[in-house]
Amino acid sequence: MPDYLPHTEDDIKEMLAFLGLSSLDELFATVPAALRLSGGLALEEGRPEPDVVARFEERARANATAGLVCFAGAGAYDHEVPAVVRSLAGRSEFVTSYTPYQAEVAQGVLQAVFEFQTLVARIAGLPIANASLYDGASALVEGVNLGVAASGRPVVWVSAGVHPHWRAVLDTFAVGPGHRVVEVPLDLGRTVWEGAAEAGGAPGVLVLGYPNYLGCLEDPAEARALADRLGAVLVMAADPVAVGLVKSPGEWGADVMVGEGQALGVPLAFGGPYLGLFACSQEHVRRLPGRLVGETVDRDGRRAYVTTLRAREQDIRRERATSNVCTNETLLAVTAAIQLGWLGTSGLAEVALRCARGARYCRDALLGIDGVEPLTGETPVLREFALRLPVRADLVIGRLAAEGYLAGVALDQLVGDRGDGSLDAEAAAHGLLVAVTERRTRAEIDGLVAALDKAVRS
Amino acid sequence: MPDYLPHTEDDIKEMLAFLGLSSLDELFATVPAALRLSGGLALEEGRPEPDVVARFEERARANATAGLVCFAGAGAYDHEVPAVVRSLAGRSEFVTSYTPYQAEVAQGVLQAVFEFQTLVARIAGLPIANASLYDGASALVEGVNLGVAASGRPVVWVSAGVHPHWRAVLDTFAVGPGHRVVEVPLDLGRTVWEGAAEAGGAPGVLVLGYPNYLGCLEDPAEARALADRLGAVLVMAADPVAVGLVKSPGEWGADVMVGEGQALGVPLAFGGPYLGLFACSQEHVRRLPGRLVGETVDRDGRRAYVTTLRAREQDIRRERATSNVCTNETLLAVTAAIQLGWLGTSGLAEVALRCARGARYCRDALLGIDGVEPLTGETPVLREFALRLPVRADLVIGRLAAEGYLAGVALDQLVGDRGDGSLDAEAAAHGLLVAVTERRTRAEIDGLVAALDKAVRS
Amino acid sequence: MTSAPGGRARSIPLLGHDTEPTLFELSAPGRQSWQLRTTGVPDRTVDELVPAAHRRRELVPIAEVSERDLVGHFTRLSHRQFSIDLGAYPLGSCTMKYNPKVADAVAALPGLAAAHPGAPASLTQGWLAVLVELEEALCAISGMAAATLQPAAGAAGELTGLLLMRAWHAAAGEDRRRVIIPDSAHGTNPASVTLGGYQVTTVPSDARGCVDMAALRAVLDADVAGIMLTNPNTLGLFEEDIAEIAGAVHEVGGLLYYDGANLNAILGVVRPGDMGFDIVHLNLHKTFATPHGGGGPGAGPVAVSARLAEFLPGPRPVRLAPGADGGPRFGWETPARSIGRVHGWHGNALVLARALAYIEVHGRDGLLRVAERAVLNANWLRRRLSSSYDVAFDRPCMHEVVLSAATLRKAHGVSALDVAKRLIDEGFHPPTVYFPLIVDEALMVEPTETESKETLMALADAFEAVAAEAVAGLLDHESPRHTPVRRVDEARAARRLVATYDARREE
Amino acid sequence: MTSAPGGRARSIPLLGHDTEPTLFELSAPGRQSWQLRTTGVPDRTVDELVPAAHRRRELVPIAEVSERDLVGHFTRLSHRQFSIDLGAYPLGSCTMKYNPKVADAVAALPGLAAAHPGAPASLTQGWLAVLVELEEALCAISGMAAATLQPAAGAAGELTGLLLMRAWHAAAGEDRRRVIIPDSAHGTNPASVTLGGYQVTTVPSDARGCVDMAALRAVLDADVAGIMLTNPNTLGLFEEDIAEIAGAVHEVGGLLYYDGANLNAILGVVRPGDMGFDIVHLNLHKTFATPHGGGGPGAGPVAVSARLAEFLPGPRPVRLAPGADGGPRFGWETPARSIGRVHGWHGNALVLARALAYIEVHGRDGLLRVAERAVLNANWLRRRLSSSYDVAFDRPCMHEVVLSAATLRKAHGVSALDVAKRLIDEGFHPPTVYFPLIVDEALMVEPTETESKETLMALADAFEAVAAEAVAGLLDHESPRHTPVRRVDEARAARRLVATYDARREE
Ligand SMILES: Cc1ncc(COP(=O)(O)O)c(C=O)c1O
Ligand SMILES: Cc1ncc(COP(=O)(O)O)c(C=O)c1O
């Protein structure tokens, strides 16, 4: 009977006696007999750890993808995570503690999160960042909620260049508050804001992806100008690695930055746990969703950290809270702080640069294959780009897996039937999104190109 | 230029200036120019971590053995090491500290070693155990040195049942002090003490393996009686797992226990680092080799631990020290303490029992294959046993590797040309030593048997 | 400005009580930790790659530290942090039980950790198996028909559940506006209700600490979309009238939502589905021991009864017809009337894998033992402490007990906070304080099943010693005394907000 | 007797200064942590398997604790332990530099960690490659022809080297009896000499802290088997006369042994082989940054000049003719006149792998930088501290500097120990004290190259503050003050030996 319980038979006897009970079952006297489960749970008996580990090793082997050279991205990137970051983030003090409710015994997590907030704020080019949200998609939802609250207008214009999954999540959660989400279509990888107006109702919020889900760097100045004209809050869904090379959302004039922090030291892990990044301008601080760590002093005047502006949060404000988030992704925020500390000022830029070099080299080579066309126009790309293959993308991915490569993400799988306003079903079916991180060597890229060349011809 | 150095160009300039130097090279002015290395070391340029990791992953893949179901033993056993032991023993406070010279900041390691000493003493059935030695072989050498010093007689009778590598190491190190090592031959797995006398000179030390290298449990009472008659010190080279089921060296009357602690939570790791166990009776405490942790109090009367009886050690006693050991295997001693804590009183016995069950089941089945004969007589075995195959053992090992099994260790490879007094070259060539730990399942054993059956017939 | 020394350790309690400099103070221009793979990819300048309009002028300032100083800094921070691995953590409502290390090992398997979430099902059968088998186990445990594993935490599960409620009523052509929650509910419940587009109707607790049936009946009508309950409730008490409650709510066409934060108490004893709940969220980071990471990640799967399954978020991992080899096959499927995605990918996958490992080790028998021991421990503490503290509702409790310092406060001017802080000096993490809100000076104690009788005794002794001090007028407001920082000035933190290092420097 | 509570944490400095109970005090009959694989192997009773004569009557008493309490105990112990990862560790002669985490990752690769040492060469080509390539690198670094990787630590290397010396002379039909070591030598040197069957002849150091040439010449004769030196020596000074020393020793037919503990200072600058050494041991756990594990494991490979190669321990990993595919192939070979095995298997393999990783990351250029920075740091400290402390030999040093508290002692009654203990309160691990023996009140400081200028400045400030206190008569014998235990009673430990928990109970 494997478990982690310390109770010996004697312990149980003594403790029951102390309670004046004669059986463990009596502990549940307040549970109506009629409701009691008879026959126990419909689960197997417990198995010792080594058996369970063996099962998981088998399941792990059944994930062929983990062994492939990864050119897939679409919001989840295969960046370098060094041993030093894994070992520090794995310290059990960070891993097995709860939310820092008692500051005196939680300065470790509190200070690490304070440093994380500082780093996110610097990347965002905005003064305030919170202690994390679930993932990029949930950060987007919170950003839109903040924007609607701030503008007082429930109409939201979202560029179709924002990650399709994030847009889907936004649609799901817009139902409650009753936001009216208008999707602004792409054309050749650029958002066509012009048409949007017809949708009726002045928007309170504009959302732009930077880069967008096809890897294109659109012009945030255009969105900013539009937002100014409409008196709307500008939310930029930005990639923290790209910001190593390009202007920050703050520099572009965004009011809110939301983002996915997976690229900052978090493993691919089949999509989670990831890390929602959230930053905003000073004026919105009291609408900030989620936890915030602030600096203060202790009774001896020593510098100390504590969660602050708690009055925004659900446990105090309850139904009037700015958000319902409680548990967030602190451990991954701490991991990101460590990873950023490892990268440092030069490393973040270097990673972004190497990604861009690899992507450029890879894209040029792939476009050399006949039948392979760019899916986007002149809009510049950095780490990721979209192609139109002469063959269905899912077939190509299947063939390249056999050659040892995860060639990318098939667009139709990614956008499902929601599209992005420019992709017809046929283009989606032949669309492949390819990402190249700093970990990809020239040999791997050449190998991919050769294999893809073969695959589209056979 | 990858490295872990914090010095910026400015740091170096400032520091050199402070020293009144104009180049780093001048730091080495005291090194005669004639001796200076010109052209630098004949090594490659440094490579970044990920390149080096990739190289090691390739090397790791080239160790086919690591992927095989392991039936090899011969002093290195594939026992269960749970995640909890690995994670605790991997705490950086244990991993990256030096020898506990400053007790006030080293209570963690000191107490863990104190607990290790207690556990080894209990396993040995002897009152004193040290803080570890390099491995079983070095523990044997130290045990013999202690015995010679205590008895004042340099003649050492060593059973040929002691691990062949350990005997080889003993021979190597006997040269310095000038011990006369007499190897007492085996017959059908049992030491034949009778003949030994002829070797001339009354022995000061007797050494018996328990179990011996062929897995046989010889009768220590016989050795004890002989030692009493000869006034010799009895050193038992005992296996800590076996002691889970059998009498301890102390119960058998041994003066000294030496042993290999690898089975107590240490990975196979191609033979090292392993863990030398050393325990002895009270009367020999001042001759104890190596470090010893003792309990005391601090100035406030709080219980505290510190290294003690230092006057035995090289740094104080120098050429008159009981041993030259300084760095030992502390981290593995701490690991063993954690592993034993995890096993607990019932677990150590359970592991020993499961090994014995598996070995019995496996041995019976293998002996069912025609042409496969036992190499030892009626002497009982526990975890390990020796067989005589109809085919050369190395061939069989090669064939079974292709089937996914490491069938065992070939005797001739193990004993080399030193033998054990009973093995003729031909027997050695056909001899296979098979070990079965608690990790081996019935399915794995059945698979081994089937494969071996096939291998000896083809 | 010169940087702080990265190798000085007076900030670890082992050596001293200094503050630890920030990463930014440890930074010195030119230091570097990063090492990246040699790729052989042709060099190109930033100018070639990034159009001038987008190019940033200066690098993003991060910090410049050596790997050695990076390690020193974060290792020192870890010594300033309490955790379960260091000792008991009886934080009510948080179920801080021991997190088995085997789950960490499972989560670290490259075959799981290095799997890309966008890879096709054919290449991720192992992960799909993990998800499907976990969903099946969670349904068996909760007594529901189907589940979504997407919600990243409990609160996300709550909101997902409320949207399911909304979709259900909408499908029935109804537009109900109110959701009922008891006054003892956790803050995420009302917050989620609002985000779900509903108004909160609060029902009081009765003298026994349970939902006041009369009051409930009074607010039930056709405008009620449903009710959110946790059972046992946040007072650690089992809602004995749950069957009546379910009947009454269902009668007006409402749905019952189960907040699974307290499921630990009833594993294998009674299932939410059998109590009449329609929607259930489970906190895997509580009941199933996935480490809480100092505030997250968690996972809050939502399980529903058959009639609600078609509304679940999608895509969902599902079993397909066995493959040619007869082995199981898995794929993705989006329910007919799905409310849509609630997570960017498939949920907090590695947390889900950990929970499955925990469930597989314990199995049907082990999970029942977990509940029994958790309830045994809590009741033992309740009984032991009822003489020195007020017990909010002094009758058999489930996995936790809510004490109160109300009497100590009135008689001796000592608050729940003083008691909590003083317990730190005794070597224990304090219980949850001032929650639930309906209990004056609440001290909410959840020992969990992994603490031993000896630990409970020591904890009880500590509680009693503190009470005795209070009675003797010896308990001051000075504790904790040994921690590297003493009581912190929370008011100042809010008044002069310094949420980043840069804000500090601007001061 | 009731057991101690496994969940109470007042022994971690974060919360308090209690002593941590032993594993044995945490034990309670019936508790269990172990979980073993389900094997399906037929059950058999102990009686069936173990003959009565051998069977033990009672189980070996270990301890009975839950996994949770096991974790609590050892995690708490870790909080009572200082380590490099927490801060600077300027322990002279120990080269406590930062240990790169990448080496841990390499050592954890299952392909390395799960390889059985008895498997045939055909199945362990990867390991053989690691060993051969490391041997080649170490020879390049030391300027020798061949090496053995078997010795498990420096002292084991020394003894191996002395036996090689012995074998060499024996082969020449000589039986020399004496080995010379300087009075500044590390204790393992003389101890190894004795175990090597030689007598120690000590030569004094001259006014410059180096071997006194005249004194050396005086003791050199045909009975001298060789000399053991470390260069730079334990005073951190380079033996400038090394060429003369080598000449003189070789002249009488002796061999030169190089104790590599201080190699860090001269990596890529000068090689022992070029100085005339015949036998060299290297401390991989110092120079090559393999973690010291609180006292071990280490690795002490021994490299020799060509003429001694045939005596090396065996079997040795060697390169074979390339395989059919042209790729490298490796095997085992025992030298013609091998002194035999010095390790149970092939040496401390995982330590060796770590060292190779370290060498490959640094390469020819990086290793030189290591030496330069190590020497730069030590000299900076020497210069800074020469005004507040005696410097044993105040001239340019190599990787470490030996200070002395002699003046402080005479003038202010403050010992090196007082200074060392006081430094702990300043947030630093103390330097090595009272070694080398020839320096009165020695404080041996080795900052290593991985500490930054800022750390050196803080360390220097701390040293100076302590000296100032001493001069002001403010330095007492009470430090350290913050540590969980204060100065310990070493005399009592030796007087009333309690080396096991059972011995304590017998008291
Ligand atoms: C009763 C109760 N409900 C809901 C929650 C919210 O769960 P989470 O923090 O995972 O969002 C919690 C956790 O604090 C809780 O205790
Ligand atoms: C100068 C010197 N020689 C030899 C040794 C012995 O090395 P080890 O501890 O690895 O046996 C040391 C280590 O303390 C040393 O400093």
mmCIF file of C-alpha atoms in Angstrom, chain A residues 1-3 5-7 11-12 15 18 28 30 35-37 39 41 43-47 55-56 59 62-65 73-74 76 91-100 102 104-109 111 114-115 117-118 122 135 165 172 176 210 218 243 245-247 252 269-273 294-300 302-303 305 308 314 318-319 324 327-329 331 340 342-347 354 357 360 413 439 442, chain C residues 17 19-23 25 33-35 37 39-40 44 48 53-54 56 60-63 71 73 77-78 80-85 89 94 96 106 111 113 115-118 123-124 126-127 133 155 185 187-188 192 194-195 197 240 242 265 269 291-297 339 341 343-346 348-350 360-365 369 373 377 379 383 421 449 453 478 484-487 489 494 498-502 504:
data_model
loop_
_atom_site.group_PDB
_atom_site.id
_atom_site.type_symbol
_atom_site.label_atom_id
_atom_site.label_comp_id
_atom_site.label_asym_id
_atom_site.label_seq_id
_atom_site.Cartn_x
_atom_site.Cartn_y
_atom_site.Cartn_z
ATOM 1 C CA MET A 1 0.000 0.000 0.000
ATOM 2 C CA PRO A 2 2.322 2.762 -1.178
ATOM 3 C CA ASP A 3 1.665 6.244 0.190
ATOM 4 C CA LEU A 5 1.475 8.800 5.292
ATOM 5 C CA PRO A 6 3.286 8.718 8.630
ATOM 6 C CA HIS A 7 0.487 7.161 10.653
ATOM 7 C CA ASP A 11 -0.821 6.397 16.113
ATOM 8 C CA ILE A 12 -4.277 5.870 14.679
ATOM 9 C CA MET A 15 -5.576 9.499 18.092
ATOM 10 C CA PHE A 18 -8.266 10.778 22.143
ATOM 11 C CA PHE A 28 -17.142 10.907 8.583
ATOM 12 C CA THR A 30 -21.417 14.052 9.400
ATOM 13 C CA LEU A 35 -24.313 9.791 -0.044
ATOM 14 C CA ARG A 36 -21.352 7.705 1.091
ATOM 15 C CA LEU A 37 -19.460 5.995 -1.669
ATOM 16 C CA GLY A 39 -17.162 -0.014 -2.907
ATOM 17 C CA LEU A 41 -13.310 4.698 -6.032
ATOM 18 C CA LEU A 43 -9.508 3.287 -9.694
ATOM 19 C CA GLU A 44 -6.722 0.729 -9.659
ATOM 20 C CA GLU A 45 -5.023 -0.136 -6.413
ATOM 21 C CA GLY A 46 -1.971 2.005 -5.687
ATOM 22 C CA ARG A 47 1.312 1.011 -7.298
ATOM 23 C CA ARG A 55 4.666 3.708 -16.925
ATOM 24 C CA PHE A 56 5.582 7.333 -17.443
ATOM 25 C CA ARG A 59 4.344 7.343 -22.124
ATOM 26 C CA ALA A 62 5.353 7.516 -27.055
ATOM 27 C CA ASN A 63 5.932 11.235 -27.653
ATOM 28 C CA ALA A 64 8.008 10.927 -30.808
ATOM 29 C CA THR A 65 8.064 14.696 -31.103
ATOM 30 C CA GLY A 73 6.923 27.649 -32.653
ATOM 31 C CA ALA A 74 3.509 29.273 -32.765
ATOM 32 C CA ALA A 76 6.122 27.854 -27.822
ATOM 33 C CA ARG A 91 15.557 24.664 -5.320
ATOM 34 C CA SER A 92 12.872 23.167 -3.127
ATOM 35 C CA GLU A 93 12.389 26.439 -1.231
ATOM 36 C CA PHE A 94 11.030 27.961 -4.439
ATOM 37 C CA VAL A 95 9.215 24.819 -5.556
ATOM 38 C CA THR A 96 7.412 23.751 -2.369
ATOM 39 C CA SER A 97 6.354 27.043 -0.820
ATOM 40 C CA TYR A 98 2.892 28.590 -1.018
ATOM 41 C CA THR A 99 1.918 32.131 -1.981
ATOM 42 C CA PRO A 100 3.988 34.487 0.217
ATOM 43 C CA GLN A 102 3.785 35.620 5.628
ATOM 44 C CA GLU A 104 8.929 37.349 7.145
ATOM 45 C CA VAL A 105 9.454 33.765 6.008
ATOM 46 C CA ALA A 106 9.010 34.415 2.293
ATOM 47 C CA GLN A 107 11.599 37.025 1.402
ATOM 48 C CA GLY A 108 13.186 34.617 -1.054
ATOM 49 C CA VAL A 109 10.188 34.313 -3.324
ATOM 50 C CA GLN A 111 12.464 39.371 -3.774
ATOM 51 C CA PHE A 114 10.209 41.816 -7.329
ATOM 52 C CA GLU A 115 13.181 41.285 -9.625
ATOM 53 C CA GLN A 117 8.529 42.508 -12.117
ATOM 54 C CA THR A 118 11.435 44.852 -12.709
ATOM 55 C CA ARG A 122 12.020 46.949 -18.535
ATOM 56 C CA ASP A 135 -0.183 32.337 -19.817
ATOM 57 C CA HIS A 165 -5.583 30.419 -29.559
ATOM 58 C CA THR A 172 -14.620 32.524 -24.483
ATOM 59 C CA GLY A 176 -19.212 36.925 -19.113
ATOM 60 C CA TYR A 210 4.027 42.256 -32.126
ATOM 61 C CA GLU A 218 3.504 45.163 -38.035
ATOM 62 C CA VAL A 243 12.034 42.960 -27.788
ATOM 63 C CA LEU A 245 16.056 43.717 -30.955
ATOM 64 C CA VAL A 246 12.976 45.847 -31.513
ATOM 65 C CA LYS A 247 11.337 48.762 -29.732
ATOM 66 C CA TRP A 252 5.574 52.356 -29.278
ATOM 67 C CA ALA A 269 6.246 20.931 -21.745
ATOM 68 C CA PHE A 270 3.366 20.281 -24.156
ATOM 69 C CA GLY A 271 2.028 23.763 -23.551
ATOM 70 C CA GLY A 272 2.150 24.334 -19.842
ATOM 71 C CA PRO A 273 2.760 25.540 -17.256
ATOM 72 C CA GLY A 294 6.285 45.931 -3.449
ATOM 73 C CA GLU A 295 9.309 47.034 -1.517
ATOM 74 C CA THR A 296 9.021 48.314 2.040
ATOM 75 C CA VAL A 297 10.910 48.097 5.327
ATOM 76 C CA ASP A 298 10.561 45.928 8.397
ATOM 77 C CA ARG A 299 10.182 47.242 11.936
ATOM 78 C CA ASP A 300 13.975 47.517 12.179
ATOM 79 C CA ARG A 302 15.594 46.785 6.931
ATOM 80 C CA ARG A 303 14.591 46.611 3.297
ATOM 81 C CA TYR A 305 9.338 42.889 0.241
ATOM 82 C CA THR A 308 0.874 45.017 -1.995
ATOM 83 C CA GLN A 314 -10.291 38.751 -4.901
ATOM 84 C CA ARG A 318 -14.295 39.778 -3.656
ATOM 85 C CA GLU A 319 -16.942 40.418 -6.355
ATOM 86 C CA ASN A 324 -10.311 36.468 -9.944
ATOM 87 C CA THR A 327 -2.700 31.025 -7.803
ATOM 88 C CA ASN A 328 -0.591 32.318 -10.683
ATOM 89 C CA GLU A 329 2.715 31.082 -12.156
ATOM 90 C CA LEU A 331 7.697 29.485 -9.952
ATOM 91 C CA LEU A 340 17.085 36.628 -17.705
ATOM 92 C CA TRP A 342 21.768 34.345 -17.000
ATOM 93 C CA LEU A 343 21.152 35.971 -20.373
ATOM 94 C CA GLY A 344 21.823 39.415 -19.065
ATOM 95 C CA THR A 345 21.691 42.583 -21.100
ATOM 96 C CA SER A 346 23.835 41.253 -23.929
ATOM 97 C CA GLY A 347 22.348 37.755 -23.943
ATOM 98 C CA ARG A 354 20.705 34.569 -33.490
ATOM 99 C CA ARG A 357 19.843 35.097 -38.412
ATOM 100 C CA ARG A 360 16.539 34.426 -42.339
ATOM 101 C CA GLN A 413 -4.321 23.100 -37.219
ATOM 102 C CA ARG A 439 19.641 26.476 -30.757
ATOM 103 C CA ARG A 442 23.292 25.405 -39.809
ATOM 104 C CA HIS C 17 20.522 39.229 8.864
ATOM 105 C CA THR C 19 19.345 42.276 3.213
ATOM 106 C CA GLU C 20 20.279 40.525 -0.012
ATOM 107 C CA PRO C 21 21.151 42.987 -2.796
ATOM 108 C CA THR C 22 18.981 42.801 -5.899
ATOM 109 C CA LEU C 23 20.221 41.239 -9.106
ATOM 110 C CA GLU C 25 22.816 45.892 -7.580
ATOM 111 C CA SER C 33 26.865 34.272 -17.879
ATOM 112 C CA TRP C 34 25.282 33.137 -21.115
ATOM 113 C CA GLN C 35 26.866 30.536 -23.356
ATOM 114 C CA ARG C 37 25.523 26.782 -29.013
ATOM 115 C CA THR C 39 25.582 27.058 -34.907
ATOM 116 C CA GLY C 40 27.617 27.908 -37.974
ATOM 117 C CA ARG C 44 24.198 39.063 -40.416
ATOM 118 C CA GLU C 48 20.260 43.656 -42.232
ATOM 119 C CA ALA C 53 11.732 51.790 -37.889
ATOM 120 C CA HIS C 54 11.527 48.811 -35.533
ATOM 121 C CA ARG C 56 15.675 49.551 -30.687
ATOM 122 C CA VAL C 60 17.108 46.269 -22.809
ATOM 123 C CA PRO C 61 18.886 46.706 -19.472
ATOM 124 C CA ILE C 62 18.664 43.354 -17.670
ATOM 125 C CA ALA C 63 21.687 42.835 -15.427
ATOM 126 C CA VAL C 71 24.068 31.192 -8.310
ATOM 127 C CA HIS C 73 22.200 35.376 -5.314
ATOM 128 C CA LEU C 77 17.376 33.988 -1.598
ATOM 129 C CA SER C 78 16.295 30.372 -1.196
ATOM 130 C CA ARG C 80 15.420 33.300 3.128
ATOM 131 C CA GLN C 81 12.363 31.274 2.103
ATOM 132 C CA PHE C 82 10.310 28.761 4.075
ATOM 133 C CA SER C 83 8.847 25.733 2.279
ATOM 134 C CA ILE C 84 7.102 22.434 2.988
ATOM 135 C CA ASP C 85 10.386 20.649 2.577
ATOM 136 C CA TYR C 89 2.904 24.387 6.711
ATOM 137 C CA CYS C 94 -4.176 25.463 0.976
ATOM 138 C CA MET C 96 0.140 22.086 1.985
ATOM 139 C CA VAL C 106 8.308 12.275 -13.895
ATOM 140 C CA GLY C 111 9.847 12.777 -23.464
ATOM 141 C CA ALA C 113 9.195 18.130 -20.892
ATOM 142 C CA ALA C 115 7.310 17.834 -26.283
ATOM 143 C CA HIS C 116 6.032 20.727 -28.418
ATOM 144 C CA PRO C 117 2.319 21.445 -27.834
ATOM 145 C CA GLY C 118 1.701 22.134 -31.508
ATOM 146 C CA LEU C 123 3.698 12.433 -32.461
ATOM 147 C CA THR C 124 2.258 13.072 -28.993
ATOM 148 C CA GLY C 126 2.118 9.616 -24.834
ATOM 149 C CA TRP C 127 0.952 13.019 -23.694
ATOM 150 C CA GLU C 133 -6.089 8.814 -18.201
ATOM 151 C CA ALA C 155 -10.075 30.351 -10.105
ATOM 152 C CA ALA C 185 -16.883 31.348 0.421
ATOM 153 C CA GLY C 187 -12.756 35.275 -2.498
ATOM 154 C CA THR C 188 -12.218 33.744 -5.903
ATOM 155 C CA SER C 192 -15.422 34.599 -10.694
ATOM 156 C CA THR C 194 -18.704 38.700 -11.589
ATOM 157 C CA LEU C 195 -16.401 37.741 -14.458
ATOM 158 C CA GLY C 197 -21.423 37.949 -15.928
ATOM 159 C CA GLU C 240 -24.895 17.899 5.945
ATOM 160 C CA ILE C 242 -26.213 19.061 0.797
ATOM 161 C CA ALA C 265 -11.174 15.616 3.061
ATOM 162 C CA VAL C 269 -15.574 8.804 1.008
ATOM 163 C CA PRO C 291 4.111 21.705 -5.690
ATOM 164 C CA HIS C 292 2.717 25.192 -5.371
ATOM 165 C CA GLY C 293 5.889 26.947 -6.504
ATOM 166 C CA GLY C 294 5.589 29.914 -4.165
ATOM 167 C CA GLY C 295 2.261 30.908 -5.685
ATOM 168 C CA GLY C 296 1.819 28.713 -8.726
ATOM 169 C CA PRO C 297 1.622 26.955 -11.154
ATOM 170 C CA ILE C 339 -17.773 27.241 -24.843
ATOM 171 C CA ARG C 341 -10.770 27.464 -25.349
ATOM 172 C CA HIS C 343 -6.091 28.074 -22.131
ATOM 173 C CA GLY C 344 -3.511 28.967 -24.780
ATOM 174 C CA TRP C 345 -2.731 25.271 -25.265
ATOM 175 C CA HIS C 346 -3.900 22.184 -23.386
ATOM 176 C CA ASN C 348 -0.686 23.097 -17.335
ATOM 177 C CA ALA C 349 0.494 19.794 -18.724
ATOM 178 C CA LEU C 350 3.437 19.100 -16.392
ATOM 179 C CA GLU C 360 -1.390 6.187 -9.626
ATOM 180 C CA VAL C 361 0.876 5.723 -6.606
ATOM 181 C CA HIS C 362 -2.019 6.041 -4.159
ATOM 182 C CA GLY C 363 -4.764 4.362 -6.116
ATOM 183 C CA ARG C 364 -8.249 3.701 -4.782
ATOM 184 C CA ASP C 365 -6.982 2.544 -1.410
ATOM 185 C CA ARG C 369 -6.238 6.733 3.440
ATOM 186 C CA ARG C 373 -5.597 10.726 7.899
ATOM 187 C CA ASN C 377 -5.183 14.992 12.054
ATOM 188 C CA ASN C 379 -9.848 16.607 14.488
ATOM 189 C CA ARG C 383 -9.798 18.577 20.242
ATOM 190 C CA LYS C 421 3.727 35.636 13.993
ATOM 191 C CA GLU C 449 -2.286 13.987 6.289
ATOM 192 C CA LYS C 453 1.324 12.702 15.345
ATOM 193 C CA GLU C 478 7.462 41.787 18.326
ATOM 194 C CA PRO C 484 15.952 37.790 8.549
ATOM 195 C CA VAL C 485 13.321 40.498 8.401
ATOM 196 C CA ARG C 486 10.913 41.276 11.219
ATOM 197 C CA ARG C 487 7.298 42.385 10.777
ATOM 198 C CA ASP C 489 5.400 47.687 6.997
ATOM 199 C CA ALA C 494 0.925 50.453 -0.534
ATOM 200 C CA VAL C 498 7.820 50.616 -5.192
ATOM 201 C CA ALA C 499 7.013 47.700 -7.477
ATOM 202 C CA THR C 500 10.278 47.675 -9.423
ATOM 203 C CA TYR C 501 13.922 48.359 -8.713
ATOM 204 C CA ASP C 502 13.729 51.318 -11.076
ATOM 205 C CA ARG C 504 13.086 52.577 -6.001
#
